[in-house]
Amino acid sequence: MFTFDPFRNFEMVRRELDRAFEDLATASTGRRPTLTGMMGSAYPLLNIGQDNERVVVEALVPGIDPEKIEVKVLGDELAISGTLEPRAGAEDGREAHRRERLEGGFLRSVKLPAEVDPDRVTAEYRDGVLRITADKTEQARPRRIQVAVA
Amino acid sequence: MTTEATNAPVRTVQAESAPRGEATRAPERFVTPRVDIHETKEGLQIAAELPGAAKDSISVVVNEDVLTIEGRIEPSWQGAYTHREWGPTAYFRQFAIGERLDRTRIHAEWKHGVLHLRLPFAEAAKPRQIAIQVA
């Protein structure tokens, strides 16, 4: 007697799809290193640097309309948010073979190494990297102390 | 369903052909760009994310039936980092492209850290309407 098990059936279909678009590199080496895969779910990946005058944040946000990125600064807190628009797919007659790029909204806030002046923050977007440069507040800058000769 | 596998026009080449630590061609570590691959009536569209790579560092090479995408992130900020999640590295990924694709007419465009490739189907591979003669 034949019994229909929908879940078992689904499992079979899923496995066949995996095989059809099998990625041999994944199969033999396990998870391949992608930049966004390395740090878990934090998005975007970012670097924070500083010198005496300013703090620099470099975030990897490929393929976004720069107008859709929002940067907020308050004291020593920085928040980057935006939306990665869903890319057209089956509805425009395209068949997807791979869909690895991320979609959807993101928000990441970090503590900066120093307080920055919110009026003196600039952001530029180039080659998929958002680079934020913020001037430190006067109080946050290191000060050279003159050593008086007694 | 092995027929589907052979019909899939693009698949990733085995890791053995990718540069590893001891390879001379690309001795450093590399990361795999995330890709979307879509098929249309005209051909394939590949969108590969290589954020941080300068346009001049990116290369797209087709050798026989292997498409290779490479790029490189160079250091930008010369000062000290207090927190670091990404750094100078190389992007590398290879795909086997079937003979359905015309490898002489690949179009590449670089925008916002994403490499957009269009690989048209070879003329012979496109569905063709046959005119029926009236006898």
XYZ file of C-alpha atoms in Angstrom:
285
model
C 0.000 0.000 0.000
C 1.287 3.436 -0.868
C 1.161 6.104 1.818
C 1.868 9.683 0.970
C 4.129 11.496 3.423
C 4.284 15.150 2.399
C 7.340 15.885 4.522
C 9.337 13.022 3.188
C 8.430 14.127 -0.296
C 9.537 17.652 0.440
C 12.854 16.362 1.731
C 13.456 14.509 -1.504
C 12.711 17.552 -3.612
C 15.007 19.683 -1.530
C 17.883 17.256 -1.867
C 17.473 17.060 -5.596
C 17.637 20.827 -5.904
C 20.798 20.874 -3.840
C 22.338 18.381 -6.170
C 21.208 20.171 -9.288
C 23.021 23.318 -8.287
C 25.692 21.559 -6.372
C 28.590 23.687 -5.380
C 31.553 21.363 -5.418
C 33.729 23.730 -3.421
C 31.182 23.657 -0.619
C 30.847 19.921 -0.846
C 34.559 19.267 -0.457
C 35.712 22.017 1.897
C 32.610 22.732 3.945
C 31.526 26.324 4.304
C 33.460 28.589 2.007
C 34.766 31.790 3.526
C 32.652 34.757 2.555
C 33.362 38.095 4.159
C 29.879 38.383 5.613
C 29.892 34.763 6.697
C 32.972 35.122 8.840
C 31.510 37.333 11.540
C 28.188 35.653 12.048
C 25.120 37.722 11.464
C 26.500 41.216 12.067
C 25.734 43.401 9.081
C 27.346 45.450 7.812
C 30.884 44.365 8.616
C 32.854 47.345 9.824
C 36.246 48.607 10.811
C 36.772 51.426 13.268
C 39.937 53.488 13.234
C 41.086 56.666 14.879
C 43.857 59.193 15.055
C 44.191 62.254 17.292
C 41.552 64.295 15.470
C 38.992 61.893 14.089
C 37.281 58.543 14.076
C 36.850 56.589 10.839
C 34.314 53.822 10.259
C 34.425 51.685 7.114
C 31.390 49.478 6.465
C 30.908 46.941 3.664
C 27.495 47.608 2.118
C 27.682 46.420 -1.491
C 24.964 47.070 -4.016
C 22.883 49.587 -2.117
C 21.560 52.904 -3.326
C 23.600 55.284 -1.133
C 20.473 57.417 -0.629
C 18.966 54.474 1.254
C 21.663 54.405 3.918
C 21.036 56.244 7.179
C 23.837 57.210 9.523
C 23.102 58.544 12.996
C 25.597 59.791 15.533
C 25.010 60.635 19.174
C 27.963 61.185 21.458
C 30.091 58.104 20.992
C 27.316 55.997 19.483
C 27.030 55.403 15.773
C 24.117 53.683 14.032
C 24.050 52.577 10.400
C 20.766 51.400 8.929
C 19.254 50.851 5.526
C 17.454 48.470 3.248
C 18.875 46.115 0.664
C 16.086 46.154 -1.901
C 14.885 42.749 -3.042
C 16.212 42.136 -6.503
C 13.830 41.212 -9.275
C 13.413 37.497 -9.728
C 10.913 35.079 -11.129
C 8.260 37.727 -11.678
C 10.269 39.340 -14.474
C 10.848 36.075 -16.262
C 14.227 35.330 -14.740
C 15.053 31.972 -13.300
C 17.334 32.024 -10.285
C 20.251 29.597 -10.179
C 21.941 31.134 -7.154
C 20.734 33.616 -4.591
C 23.448 34.280 -2.063
C 23.286 38.066 -1.817
C 21.504 39.402 1.226
C 18.217 41.310 1.130
C 16.168 43.269 3.612
C 16.615 45.826 6.329
C 19.632 46.117 8.552
C 20.635 48.145 11.582
C 23.907 48.116 13.380
C 25.001 50.395 16.158
C 28.460 50.536 17.667
C 30.308 52.427 20.331
C 33.032 54.667 18.950
C 36.416 54.949 20.671
C 35.762 58.656 21.395
C 32.972 61.205 21.455
C 32.485 62.900 18.109
C 30.909 66.157 17.026
C 27.635 65.266 15.251
C 27.891 68.429 13.154
C 31.217 67.345 11.753
C 30.476 63.912 10.382
C 30.869 63.102 6.702
C 29.958 59.899 4.881
C 30.931 58.792 1.409
C 30.102 55.660 -0.530
C 32.497 54.146 -3.009
C 32.979 50.621 -4.409
C 30.442 49.286 -1.932
C 32.207 50.727 1.104
C 30.564 53.336 3.318
C 33.271 55.443 4.919
C 32.250 57.693 7.784
C 34.678 60.279 9.094
C 33.792 62.088 12.314
C 35.804 64.775 14.082
C 36.381 64.135 17.739
C 35.018 66.672 20.188
C 37.627 68.993 21.700
C 37.352 67.173 25.021
C 37.973 63.820 23.381
C 41.216 64.833 21.681
C 44.469 63.962 23.345
C 46.190 67.041 24.718
C 49.832 67.665 24.914
C 50.859 68.863 28.333
C 53.736 71.257 28.433
C 56.290 70.205 30.950
C 57.398 73.230 32.873
C 61.004 73.420 33.814
C 61.242 74.150 37.521
C 18.136 14.242 -11.268
C 21.488 14.245 -12.968
C 20.054 15.716 -16.163
C 19.318 18.927 -14.296
C 22.851 19.040 -13.032
C 24.338 18.784 -16.496
C 21.880 21.304 -17.880
C 22.703 23.874 -15.218
C 24.763 26.308 -17.278
C 26.988 27.441 -14.456
C 28.437 25.517 -11.597
C 31.311 26.239 -9.312
C 34.582 24.626 -10.215
C 36.105 22.178 -7.786
C 38.088 23.622 -4.936
C 41.231 21.827 -6.143
C 41.588 24.355 -8.945
C 41.238 27.289 -6.570
C 44.420 28.744 -5.133
C 45.277 27.390 -1.716
C 47.986 28.371 0.692
C 50.762 26.752 -1.316
C 49.650 27.903 -4.751
C 51.975 30.383 -6.410
C 49.298 32.189 -8.366
C 47.442 33.621 -5.407
C 49.407 32.815 -2.284
C 47.326 34.860 0.131
C 44.005 33.997 1.687
C 40.964 34.696 -0.359
C 37.284 35.080 0.264
C 34.398 33.972 -1.892
C 32.224 36.730 -3.296
C 28.509 36.197 -2.794
C 26.697 35.852 -6.106
C 23.235 35.880 -7.573
C 22.859 34.060 -10.874
C 19.764 34.488 -12.988
C 18.862 33.053 -16.343
C 16.849 34.963 -18.920
C 15.923 34.165 -22.491
C 19.082 35.970 -23.621
C 21.560 34.338 -21.292
C 22.900 34.443 -17.764
C 23.232 37.377 -15.413
C 25.784 37.078 -12.652
C 25.980 39.669 -9.883
C 29.030 39.207 -7.657
C 29.680 41.282 -4.550
C 33.270 42.493 -4.201
C 32.920 45.420 -1.826
C 36.090 47.356 -1.183
C 37.800 46.220 -4.352
C 38.903 49.006 -6.686
C 37.728 48.644 -10.265
C 41.315 48.333 -11.525
C 41.939 45.317 -9.293
C 39.052 43.329 -10.713
C 39.560 40.806 -13.441
C 37.136 38.605 -15.290
C 38.831 35.879 -17.307
C 37.350 33.113 -19.403
C 39.708 30.273 -20.136
C 38.158 27.408 -22.047
C 34.988 26.795 -20.054
C 36.087 28.320 -16.757
C 35.051 31.821 -15.778
C 37.290 33.347 -13.118
C 36.402 36.427 -11.097
C 39.119 38.041 -9.022
C 39.485 41.265 -7.110
C 41.481 42.720 -4.297
C 40.852 44.937 -1.295
C 43.741 47.271 -0.649
C 44.214 48.942 2.720
C 42.642 52.406 2.778
C 42.907 53.915 6.253
C 46.571 54.396 7.123
C 45.982 55.092 10.802
C 45.361 52.730 13.694
C 42.298 50.524 13.975
C 40.523 50.006 17.266
C 38.141 47.411 15.839
C 38.500 45.355 12.690
C 36.174 42.932 10.912
C 37.536 43.050 7.392
C 40.856 43.871 5.867
C 43.036 43.589 2.815
C 42.166 40.350 1.091
C 41.546 38.843 -2.322
C 38.264 37.771 -3.807
C 38.315 34.667 -5.942
C 35.658 32.485 -7.506
C 35.454 30.233 -10.519
C 32.505 28.854 -12.448
C 32.350 26.267 -15.165
C 30.302 27.711 -18.000
C 28.744 25.331 -20.464
C 29.023 25.605 -24.214
C 25.538 27.105 -24.345
C 27.117 30.465 -23.502
C 28.940 32.700 -25.943
C 32.168 33.456 -24.103
C 33.277 36.022 -26.686
C 30.448 38.419 -25.854
C 30.580 38.755 -22.078
C 29.606 42.179 -20.789
C 30.855 43.422 -17.420
C 29.780 46.422 -15.379
C 30.977 47.605 -11.977
C 28.596 49.497 -9.717
C 28.528 50.084 -5.955
C 30.862 47.198 -5.206
C 28.938 44.723 -7.340
C 30.227 43.208 -10.562
C 27.393 42.611 -13.027
C 28.140 40.140 -15.805
C 25.923 39.314 -18.751
C 26.773 36.114 -20.575
C 24.641 35.718 -23.695
C 23.650 32.296 -24.940
C 25.435 31.191 -28.076
C 23.223 31.702 -31.133
C 22.948 27.963 -31.664
C 21.629 27.497 -28.141
C 18.749 29.962 -28.486
C 15.380 28.539 -29.342
C 14.729 29.218 -32.989
C 11.471 29.532 -34.809
C 11.430 27.459 -37.977
C 9.442 28.935 -40.811
C 7.145 26.394 -42.395
C 7.106 26.433 -46.154
C 3.869 25.921 -47.966
C 4.328 23.156 -50.480
